[in-house]
Coordinates of C-alpha atoms in Angstrom, one line a residue:
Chain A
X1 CA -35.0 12.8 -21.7
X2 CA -34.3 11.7 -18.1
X3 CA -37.0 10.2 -16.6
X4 CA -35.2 9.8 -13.1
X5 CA -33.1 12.6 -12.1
X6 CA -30.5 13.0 -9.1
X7 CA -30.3 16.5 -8.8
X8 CA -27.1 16.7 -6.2
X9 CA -23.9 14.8 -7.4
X10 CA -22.7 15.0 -4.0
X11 CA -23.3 15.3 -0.6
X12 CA -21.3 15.5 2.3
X13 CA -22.5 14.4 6.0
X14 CA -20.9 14.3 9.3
X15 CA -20.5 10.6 10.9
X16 CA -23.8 10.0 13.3
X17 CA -26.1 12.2 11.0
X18 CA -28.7 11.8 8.9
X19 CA -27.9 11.5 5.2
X20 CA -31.0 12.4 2.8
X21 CA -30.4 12.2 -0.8
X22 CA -33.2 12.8 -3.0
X23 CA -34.6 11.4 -6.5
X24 CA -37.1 12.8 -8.7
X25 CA -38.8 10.7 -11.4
X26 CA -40.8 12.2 -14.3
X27 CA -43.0 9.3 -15.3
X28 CA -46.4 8.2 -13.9
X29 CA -46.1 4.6 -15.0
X30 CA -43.4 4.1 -12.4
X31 CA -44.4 2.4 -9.3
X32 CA -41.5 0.5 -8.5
X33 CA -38.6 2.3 -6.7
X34 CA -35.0 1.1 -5.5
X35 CA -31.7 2.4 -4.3
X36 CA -28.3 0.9 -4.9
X37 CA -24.9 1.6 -3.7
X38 CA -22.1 1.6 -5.8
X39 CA -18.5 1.5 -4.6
X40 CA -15.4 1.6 -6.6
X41 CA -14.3 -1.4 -9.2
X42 CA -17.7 -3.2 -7.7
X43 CA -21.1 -3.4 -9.4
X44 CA -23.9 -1.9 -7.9
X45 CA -25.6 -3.3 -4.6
X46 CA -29.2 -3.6 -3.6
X47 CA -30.5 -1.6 -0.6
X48 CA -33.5 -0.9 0.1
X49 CA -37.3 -0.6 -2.2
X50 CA -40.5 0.6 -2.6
X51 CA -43.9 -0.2 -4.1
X52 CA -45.8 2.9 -5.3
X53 CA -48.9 1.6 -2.6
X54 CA -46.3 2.6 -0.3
X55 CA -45.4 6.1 1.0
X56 CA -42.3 4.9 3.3
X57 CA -40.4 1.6 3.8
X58 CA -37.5 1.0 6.5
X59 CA -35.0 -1.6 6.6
X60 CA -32.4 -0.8 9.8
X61 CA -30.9 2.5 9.0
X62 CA -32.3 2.6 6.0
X63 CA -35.9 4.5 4.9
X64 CA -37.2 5.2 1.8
X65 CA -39.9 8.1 1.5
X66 CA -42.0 8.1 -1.8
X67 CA -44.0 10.7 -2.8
X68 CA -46.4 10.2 -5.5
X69 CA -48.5 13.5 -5.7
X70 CA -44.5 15.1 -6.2
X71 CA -43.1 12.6 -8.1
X72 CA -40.3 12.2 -5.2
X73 CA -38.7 10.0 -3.5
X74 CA -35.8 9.9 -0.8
X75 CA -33.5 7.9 0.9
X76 CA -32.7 8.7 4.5
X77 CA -29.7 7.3 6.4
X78 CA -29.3 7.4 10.0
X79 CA -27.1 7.2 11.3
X80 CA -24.5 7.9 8.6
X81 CA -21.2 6.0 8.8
X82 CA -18.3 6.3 7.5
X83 CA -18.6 2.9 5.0
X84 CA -22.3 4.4 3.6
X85 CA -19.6 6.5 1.7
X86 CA -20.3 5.6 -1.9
X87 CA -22.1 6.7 -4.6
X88 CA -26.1 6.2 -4.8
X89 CA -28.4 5.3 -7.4
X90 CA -32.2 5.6 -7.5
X91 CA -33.7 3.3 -10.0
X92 CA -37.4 2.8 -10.9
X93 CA -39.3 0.5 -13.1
X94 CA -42.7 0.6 -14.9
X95 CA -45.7 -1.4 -14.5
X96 CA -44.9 -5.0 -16.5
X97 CA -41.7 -3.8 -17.5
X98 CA -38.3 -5.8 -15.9
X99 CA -36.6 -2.7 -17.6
X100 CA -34.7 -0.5 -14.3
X101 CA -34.2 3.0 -15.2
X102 CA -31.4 4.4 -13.4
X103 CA -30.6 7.9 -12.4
X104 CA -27.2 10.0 -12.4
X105 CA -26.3 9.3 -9.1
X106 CA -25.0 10.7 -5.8
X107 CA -21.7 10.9 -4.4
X108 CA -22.0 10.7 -0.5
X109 CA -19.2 11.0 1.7
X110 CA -19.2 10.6 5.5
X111 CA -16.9 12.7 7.5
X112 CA -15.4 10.6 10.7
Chain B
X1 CA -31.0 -13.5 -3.9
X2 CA -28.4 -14.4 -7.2
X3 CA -24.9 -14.2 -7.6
X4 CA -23.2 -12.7 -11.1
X5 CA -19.9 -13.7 -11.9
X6 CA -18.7 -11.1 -14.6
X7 CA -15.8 -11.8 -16.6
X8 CA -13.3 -10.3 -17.8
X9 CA -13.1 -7.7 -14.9
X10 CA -11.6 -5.5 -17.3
X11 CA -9.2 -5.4 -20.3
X12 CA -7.4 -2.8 -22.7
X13 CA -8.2 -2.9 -26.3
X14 CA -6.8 -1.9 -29.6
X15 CA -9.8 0.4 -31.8
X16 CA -10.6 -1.9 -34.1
X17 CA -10.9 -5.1 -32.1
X18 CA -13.9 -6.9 -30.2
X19 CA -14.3 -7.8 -26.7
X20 CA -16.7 -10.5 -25.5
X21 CA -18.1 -10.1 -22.3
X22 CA -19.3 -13.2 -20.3
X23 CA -21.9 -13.2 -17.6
X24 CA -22.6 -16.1 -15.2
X25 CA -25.5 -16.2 -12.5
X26 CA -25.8 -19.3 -9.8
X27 CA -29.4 -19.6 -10.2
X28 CA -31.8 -19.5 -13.4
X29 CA -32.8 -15.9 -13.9
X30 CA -36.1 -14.7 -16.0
X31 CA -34.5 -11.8 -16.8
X32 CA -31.0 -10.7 -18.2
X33 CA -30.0 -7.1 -18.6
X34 CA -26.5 -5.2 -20.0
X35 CA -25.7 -1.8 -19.0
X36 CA -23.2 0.8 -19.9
X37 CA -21.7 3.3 -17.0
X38 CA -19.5 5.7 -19.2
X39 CA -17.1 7.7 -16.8
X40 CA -19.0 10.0 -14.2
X41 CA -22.2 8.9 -15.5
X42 CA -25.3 6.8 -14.8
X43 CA -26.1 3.0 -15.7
X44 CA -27.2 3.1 -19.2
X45 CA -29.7 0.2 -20.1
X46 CA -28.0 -1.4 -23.6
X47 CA -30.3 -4.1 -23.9
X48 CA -32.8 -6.6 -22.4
X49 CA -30.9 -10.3 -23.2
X50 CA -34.1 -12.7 -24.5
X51 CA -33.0 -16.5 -23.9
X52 CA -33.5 -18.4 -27.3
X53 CA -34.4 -15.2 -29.5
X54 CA -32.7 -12.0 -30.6
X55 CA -31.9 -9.2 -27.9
X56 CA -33.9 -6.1 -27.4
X57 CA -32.1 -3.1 -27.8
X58 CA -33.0 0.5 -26.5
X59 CA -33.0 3.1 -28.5
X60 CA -29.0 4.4 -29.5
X61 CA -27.7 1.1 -29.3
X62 CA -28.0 -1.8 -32.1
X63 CA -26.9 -5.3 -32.8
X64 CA -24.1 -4.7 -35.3
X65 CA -22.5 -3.0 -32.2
X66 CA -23.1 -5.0 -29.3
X67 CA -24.5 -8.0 -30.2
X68 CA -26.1 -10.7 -27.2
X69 CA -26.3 -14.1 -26.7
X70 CA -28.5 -15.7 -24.2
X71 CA -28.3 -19.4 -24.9
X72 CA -29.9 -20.5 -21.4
X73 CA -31.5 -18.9 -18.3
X74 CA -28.7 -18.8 -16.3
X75 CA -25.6 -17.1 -19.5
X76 CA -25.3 -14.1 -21.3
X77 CA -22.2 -12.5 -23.3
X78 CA -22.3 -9.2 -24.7
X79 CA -19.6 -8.3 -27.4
X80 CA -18.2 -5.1 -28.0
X81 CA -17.4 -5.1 -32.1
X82 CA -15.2 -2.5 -33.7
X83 CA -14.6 -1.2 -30.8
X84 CA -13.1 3.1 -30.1
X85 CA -12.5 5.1 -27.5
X86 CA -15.6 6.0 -27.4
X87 CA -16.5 2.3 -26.0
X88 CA -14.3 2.8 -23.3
X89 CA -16.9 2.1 -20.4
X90 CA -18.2 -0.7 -17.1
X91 CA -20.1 -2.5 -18.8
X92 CA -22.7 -4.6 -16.2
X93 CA -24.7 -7.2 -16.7
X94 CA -27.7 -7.7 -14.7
X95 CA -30.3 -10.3 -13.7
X96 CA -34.3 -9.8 -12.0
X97 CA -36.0 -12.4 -11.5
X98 CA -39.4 -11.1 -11.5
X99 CA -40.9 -7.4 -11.3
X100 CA -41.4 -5.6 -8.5
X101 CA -38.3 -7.1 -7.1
X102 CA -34.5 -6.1 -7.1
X103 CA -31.8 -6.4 -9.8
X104 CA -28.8 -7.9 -8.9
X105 CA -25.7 -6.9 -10.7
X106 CA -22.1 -8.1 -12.0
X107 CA -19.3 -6.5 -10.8
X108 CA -19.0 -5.1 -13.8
X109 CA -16.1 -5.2 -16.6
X110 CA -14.0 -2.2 -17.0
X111 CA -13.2 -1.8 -20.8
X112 CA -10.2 0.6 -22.1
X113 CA -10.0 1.3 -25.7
X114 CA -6.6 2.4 -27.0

């Protein structure tokens, strides 16, 4: 039973445009919602979160959309670079639970 | 923000064997966590690491497998016993220090079971 799902294993994005990769969840006790980056041989690194009071958090390039009344959430990127190419991770957690539930991941690759 | 030193970074093993992973933050952490990532696939929670009692396992995984030591807020090890192929997996500790805040993660140890 996945309760976060990444439905695109991959995406591919010209350098300078916007890079959206989506994350559906399927439980309602969720309200805490992250993205990681995970290159090659290195563990996975912290980018950017959101609180389920929330409907959009931006750190530089970097927004986060949530949609509650969908269950959705998405990461935007903009613009898109040729080092965002890695693969991405949405991860959520329930309320009073430390537990981060991961999803399968997207492979993102930005064309120079 | 916390560091993770992860070690080994990865090793090949004979079936049979155990490996004892080691997991070392720079700060004390309330919470310790060990995940699988089996090729092409997501992180896989194993089990939440409890300093002073026994681990808390998800569902699929149990101690005689994988069993966890958390002897102090800032150490974990994770052992992989009797290991097969089937083991063969980054395994990734992991370390939050409250909720509603990020997880910071080892670089993870890359295990190979011959």
């Amino acid at each position: 039973d996945q309760q976060v799902k990444q439905n695109s294993p991959s995406l591919s994005v010209q350098e300078g445009r916007i890079s959206i990769l989506n994350c559906d969840y399927t439980n309602s006790m969720f309200d805490y919602f992250l993205w990681y980056k995970k290159y090659p041989a290195e563990g996975p690194t912290f980018l950017i979160s959101i609180s389920s009071i929330k409907d959009k958090n931006e750190d530089g390039r970097f927004t986060v959309f949530l949609n509650k009344s969908a269950k959705h959430l998405s990461l935007h990127i903009v613009p898109s670079q040729p080092g965002d190419s890695a693969v991405y991770f949405c991860a959520a957690s329930a309320q009073s639970s430390y537990k981060l539930i991961f999803g399968s991941g997207t492979r993102l690759l930005v064309r120079p | 923000s916390a560091v993770i030193s992860q070690k080994p970074s990865r090793d090949i093993c004979q079936r049979g064997t155990s490996l004892t992973i080691q997991c070392q933050v720079d700060s004390q952490v309330t919470m310790m966590f060990w995940y699988r990532q089996q090729p092409g696939q997501s992180l896989t929670l194993i089990a939440t690491a409890n300093q002073g009692s026994e681990a808390t396992y998800e569902s699929g995984f149990v101690i005689d497998k994988f069993p966890i030591s958390r002897p102090n807020l800032t150490f974990s090890t994770l052992t992989v016993s009797n290991m097969s192929p089937e083991d063969s997996s980054i395994y990734l500790c992991s370390a939050r220090q409250g909720l509603n805040t990020e997880a910071f993660f080892g670089q993870g140890t890359r295990l190979t079971v011959v």
